[in-house]
Amino acid sequence: MTDKRWAYEDFEVGASIPLGSKLVTADEIVEFASEFDPQPMHLDEEAGRASILGGLSASGWHSCAMLMRMICDAYLLDSTCQGSPGVDFAKWRRPVLAGDTLSGNSTITTKRLSQSRPKLGFVTFRYELFNQDGEAVFELQNTAMFLRSEPS
Amino acid sequence: MTDKRWAYEDFEVGASIPLGSKLVTADEIVEFASEFDPQPMHLDEEAGRASILGGLSASGWHSCAMLMRMICDAYLLDSTCQGSPGVDFAKWRRPVLAGDTLSGNSTITTKRLSQSRPKLGFVTFRYELFNQDGEAVFELQNTAMFLRSEPS
């Protein structure tokens, strides 16, 4: 038995878990981009406006990282998560601009027990993030591994 | 005409562009994880050793971000890149541990001109990262948009 709230059994296919909201500041955008993605539209307001993104916009990888933190805070840190083999897809649908507030949800699409490790199960999630105008800005799907609460 | 070295025409299907090497330090792992993915195995050596990852290991999102910086330094900052619609898949094959040195390559798998924007083309890349023992640790595929050097 685990004392974590979210074990494999607690994720119900079809259920949707709300993620908290996240204000994206210009400083955060520039700080992330300076280290990992120093393209002009992620570093400078004017370069962003001149680009097809239309303003100082977060690196798509920054959006991934912010989503991960939102997932951690919503349930993952209080779960039996054992990591993830990867990402099925990610879609950067609209720019994430300085001053945007992101919110979203995590929906369980499928789950299955591990064939080789009886204590483990795989849960697939579809994540969606929206901006303050309700526009879909980011979508991602991946699978994470969780310990069972009552291994057979 | 663009003065950037890498425009749409310069990416040849089948060609492979080497990425530089990147030493992954414990401090970097903990710094990234503290902000974006504060699961114990990314924050603490002992917790990492107790996990299935086997040591203090970088968040998978940190690997994505480090890959992006390697791509930027290898060619993207000297290109006509206009962003990317998303990621086709990412596979975290092996843990990236503190002290690992990553290297890898970026291979052009397909390319096509935009139907709606004559100045633009889409290039699909398969990225592979290896550790200092030559083991594949990370694989990712995505498509980026580039301006043509000689728009029709």
XYZ file of C-alpha atoms in Angstrom:
304
model
C 0.000 0.000 0.000
C 1.111 3.529 -0.769
C 0.298 6.666 1.178
C 0.143 8.734 -2.021
C -3.271 9.971 -3.088
C -2.863 9.043 -6.745
C -1.846 5.465 -7.527
C -2.557 3.594 -10.781
C -6.079 2.603 -9.665
C -7.070 6.209 -8.919
C -6.884 7.389 -12.534
C -10.236 6.745 -14.251
C -10.394 6.644 -18.033
C -12.421 9.623 -19.246
C -11.921 11.644 -16.073
C -10.467 15.150 -16.382
C -8.281 16.725 -13.704
C -8.174 20.541 -13.646
C -4.730 22.148 -13.622
C -4.083 25.382 -11.733
C -3.480 28.675 -13.517
C -0.089 30.111 -14.440
C 0.746 33.737 -15.292
C 3.537 33.857 -17.870
C 5.779 36.872 -17.345
C 8.137 38.526 -19.828
C 11.040 37.915 -17.427
C 10.323 34.193 -17.282
C 10.060 33.968 -21.079
C 13.406 35.707 -21.552
C 15.117 33.746 -18.769
C 14.097 30.361 -20.184
C 14.903 31.363 -23.762
C 18.308 32.796 -22.838
C 19.347 29.392 -21.549
C 17.582 26.980 -23.887
C 16.075 28.652 -26.967
C 17.694 32.017 -27.722
C 15.758 32.790 -30.898
C 14.961 36.526 -31.218
C 11.161 36.194 -30.859
C 11.649 34.605 -27.419
C 14.134 37.250 -26.218
C 12.821 40.590 -27.386
C 9.387 42.240 -27.622
C 10.151 44.029 -30.864
C 11.580 40.910 -32.551
C 8.511 39.023 -31.365
C 6.160 41.572 -32.910
C 8.101 41.355 -36.184
C 7.754 37.555 -36.220
C 4.704 35.493 -37.147
C 4.160 34.965 -33.400
C 3.100 38.605 -32.990
C 4.812 39.444 -29.699
C 7.332 38.321 -27.072
C 6.381 34.652 -26.968
C 7.448 31.718 -24.839
C 9.581 28.995 -26.378
C 7.439 25.941 -27.091
C 9.764 24.039 -24.772
C 9.001 26.570 -22.046
C 5.313 25.768 -22.540
C 6.162 22.083 -22.082
C 8.069 22.874 -18.893
C 5.286 25.098 -17.512
C 2.720 22.389 -18.273
C 4.870 19.877 -16.389
C 4.936 22.121 -13.328
C 1.149 22.529 -13.499
C 0.791 18.721 -13.637
C 3.211 18.305 -10.706
C 1.233 20.759 -8.588
C -2.167 19.349 -9.546
C -1.488 15.686 -8.752
C 1.849 14.257 -9.856
C 3.847 15.115 -6.731
C 1.168 13.349 -4.674
C 1.242 10.262 -6.874
C 3.178 7.025 -7.258
C 4.617 8.219 -10.594
C 7.695 6.294 -11.754
C 8.480 8.403 -14.818
C 7.450 8.337 -18.449
C 8.746 6.634 -21.588
C 8.044 9.680 -23.756
C 5.600 11.975 -25.511
C 3.068 10.853 -28.151
C 2.720 14.344 -29.639
C 2.746 18.042 -28.793
C 0.936 20.795 -30.710
C 1.833 24.443 -30.243
C -1.468 25.838 -31.500
C -1.128 29.537 -30.649
C 1.712 31.698 -29.316
C 2.011 31.973 -25.518
C 2.649 35.692 -25.063
C 4.046 37.682 -22.139
C 1.170 38.466 -19.775
C -0.906 35.432 -20.760
C -2.477 33.354 -18.016
C -2.576 29.643 -18.777
C -5.042 27.145 -17.397
C -6.098 23.707 -18.529
C -6.805 20.132 -17.786
C -5.413 16.628 -17.894
C -7.722 13.916 -19.242
C -7.071 10.190 -18.827
C -7.507 8.566 -22.242
C -6.348 4.970 -21.660
C -4.637 2.839 -19.017
C -3.216 -0.660 -18.801
C -1.262 -2.825 -16.411
C 2.353 -3.648 -17.185
C 2.846 -7.163 -18.539
C 6.368 -7.465 -17.164
C 6.115 -5.588 -13.847
C 3.085 -6.534 -11.743
C 3.441 -3.509 -9.463
C 3.227 -1.028 -12.343
C 0.618 0.417 -14.691
C 0.679 2.834 -17.644
C -1.718 5.783 -17.809
C -2.060 7.936 -20.937
C -3.026 11.585 -20.512
C -4.172 14.245 -22.959
C -3.272 17.726 -21.705
C -4.815 20.964 -22.973
C -3.778 24.493 -22.078
C -5.837 27.628 -22.772
C -5.080 31.320 -22.471
C -7.157 33.919 -20.610
C -9.386 34.319 -23.685
C -10.237 30.619 -23.674
C -8.181 29.946 -26.790
C -6.441 26.565 -26.992
C -2.706 27.296 -27.057
C -1.094 23.928 -26.382
C -1.990 20.267 -26.511
C 0.149 17.286 -25.555
C -0.291 13.561 -24.974
C 1.947 11.226 -23.070
C 2.024 8.126 -20.922
C 3.295 7.899 -17.358
C 4.011 4.889 -15.145
C 2.445 4.568 -11.698
C 2.764 2.008 -8.947
C -0.423 0.154 -8.084
C -1.876 0.782 -4.647
C -2.521 -2.931 -4.181
C -0.098 -4.986 -6.249
C -1.372 -8.471 -6.969
C 17.302 36.590 -50.430
C 18.357 36.002 -46.863
C 21.799 36.395 -45.333
C 21.242 33.402 -43.066
C 23.274 30.315 -43.826
C 20.381 27.870 -43.452
C 17.231 28.604 -45.474
C 14.645 26.038 -46.594
C 16.692 25.037 -49.658
C 19.803 24.285 -47.586
C 18.295 21.322 -45.728
C 18.788 18.143 -47.767
C 16.628 15.124 -47.068
C 18.819 12.363 -45.648
C 21.566 14.713 -44.496
C 22.646 14.596 -40.863
C 23.901 17.656 -38.970
C 26.120 16.973 -35.949
C 25.150 18.682 -32.693
C 27.776 19.881 -30.232
C 28.352 18.154 -26.902
C 26.767 19.132 -23.589
C 27.931 18.213 -20.084
C 24.940 17.823 -17.774
C 25.775 18.925 -14.241
C 23.979 18.048 -11.009
C 23.386 21.743 -10.356
C 21.671 22.213 -13.712
C 19.484 19.147 -13.150
C 18.364 20.387 -9.735
C 17.857 23.974 -10.925
C 15.618 22.973 -13.828
C 13.679 20.448 -11.758
C 13.152 22.868 -8.877
C 11.313 25.206 -11.219
C 9.534 22.838 -13.593
C 9.564 19.197 -12.448
C 10.198 18.858 -8.695
C 9.896 15.082 -8.486
C 12.357 13.601 -5.960
C 14.496 11.708 -8.513
C 15.279 15.005 -10.256
C 16.150 16.862 -7.033
C 18.174 14.483 -4.915
C 20.924 11.926 -5.579
C 19.652 9.489 -2.980
C 16.061 9.658 -4.195
C 17.349 9.172 -7.733
C 19.272 6.064 -6.734
C 16.157 4.689 -5.027
C 14.090 5.246 -8.202
C 14.053 3.141 -11.357
C 16.234 5.852 -12.945
C 19.192 4.802 -10.812
C 20.647 8.195 -9.918
C 20.114 11.958 -9.956
C 18.525 12.242 -13.393
C 17.442 15.144 -15.552
C 13.751 15.766 -16.094
C 12.723 14.578 -19.545
C 11.666 18.167 -20.224
C 15.156 19.302 -19.318
C 16.478 16.908 -21.977
C 14.093 18.525 -24.476
C 15.339 21.979 -23.488
C 19.023 20.958 -23.679
C 18.414 19.406 -27.107
C 16.821 22.659 -28.258
C 19.880 24.620 -27.169
C 22.148 22.169 -29.020
C 20.026 22.643 -32.165
C 20.132 26.439 -31.761
C 23.906 26.414 -31.477
C 24.443 23.953 -34.338
C 22.348 25.744 -36.989
C 18.993 27.142 -35.913
C 20.192 30.581 -34.808
C 21.852 30.969 -38.204
C 18.715 29.944 -40.087
C 15.493 31.461 -41.392
C 13.453 29.455 -38.854
C 9.924 30.760 -38.297
C 8.950 28.396 -35.492
C 7.374 24.970 -35.295
C 3.816 23.629 -35.135
C 4.752 20.896 -32.683
C 6.446 17.614 -31.884
C 5.680 14.290 -33.601
C 7.062 12.190 -30.751
C 9.728 12.110 -28.054
C 11.253 8.978 -26.513
C 13.173 9.107 -23.255
C 15.120 5.891 -23.777
C 17.593 5.997 -20.901
C 18.048 8.264 -17.870
C 20.250 11.339 -18.358
C 22.342 11.305 -15.195
C 24.426 14.005 -13.511
C 27.877 13.986 -15.109
C 26.685 12.615 -18.451
C 27.933 14.275 -21.632
C 25.364 14.388 -24.398
C 26.081 14.540 -28.105
C 24.003 13.731 -31.139
C 22.698 14.636 -34.511
C 19.793 16.093 -36.409
C 18.707 14.250 -39.560
C 16.379 15.713 -42.187
C 13.684 13.131 -42.906
C 11.258 15.022 -45.188
C 10.573 18.540 -46.467
C 7.818 20.259 -48.420
C 6.854 23.739 -49.532
C 3.904 25.441 -47.904
C 0.757 25.412 -50.057
C -0.599 28.619 -48.576
C 2.578 30.663 -48.007
C 4.953 30.713 -50.999
C 7.851 32.069 -48.942
C 7.761 29.183 -46.469
C 8.711 25.513 -46.316
C 8.397 22.749 -43.728
C 11.386 20.593 -42.754
C 11.024 17.498 -40.557
C 13.972 16.504 -38.352
C 14.763 13.373 -36.382
C 17.040 14.160 -33.430
C 19.070 11.581 -31.512
C 21.101 12.163 -28.348
C 23.690 9.766 -26.948
C 25.602 9.673 -23.682
C 29.399 9.363 -23.295
C 29.087 5.569 -23.555
C 27.399 5.835 -26.938
C 24.034 4.747 -25.556
C 20.946 6.325 -27.138
C 19.246 8.330 -24.392
C 16.748 10.503 -26.245
C 15.013 10.630 -29.598
C 12.615 13.261 -30.902
C 11.009 14.223 -34.198
C 9.464 17.527 -35.148
C 8.852 19.878 -38.036
C 10.068 23.458 -38.297
C 9.174 26.231 -40.739
C 11.875 28.067 -42.716
C 11.786 30.935 -45.163
C 12.977 30.105 -48.654
C 16.165 31.797 -49.806
C 14.604 32.560 -53.184
C 10.833 32.802 -52.907
C 9.045 32.236 -56.200
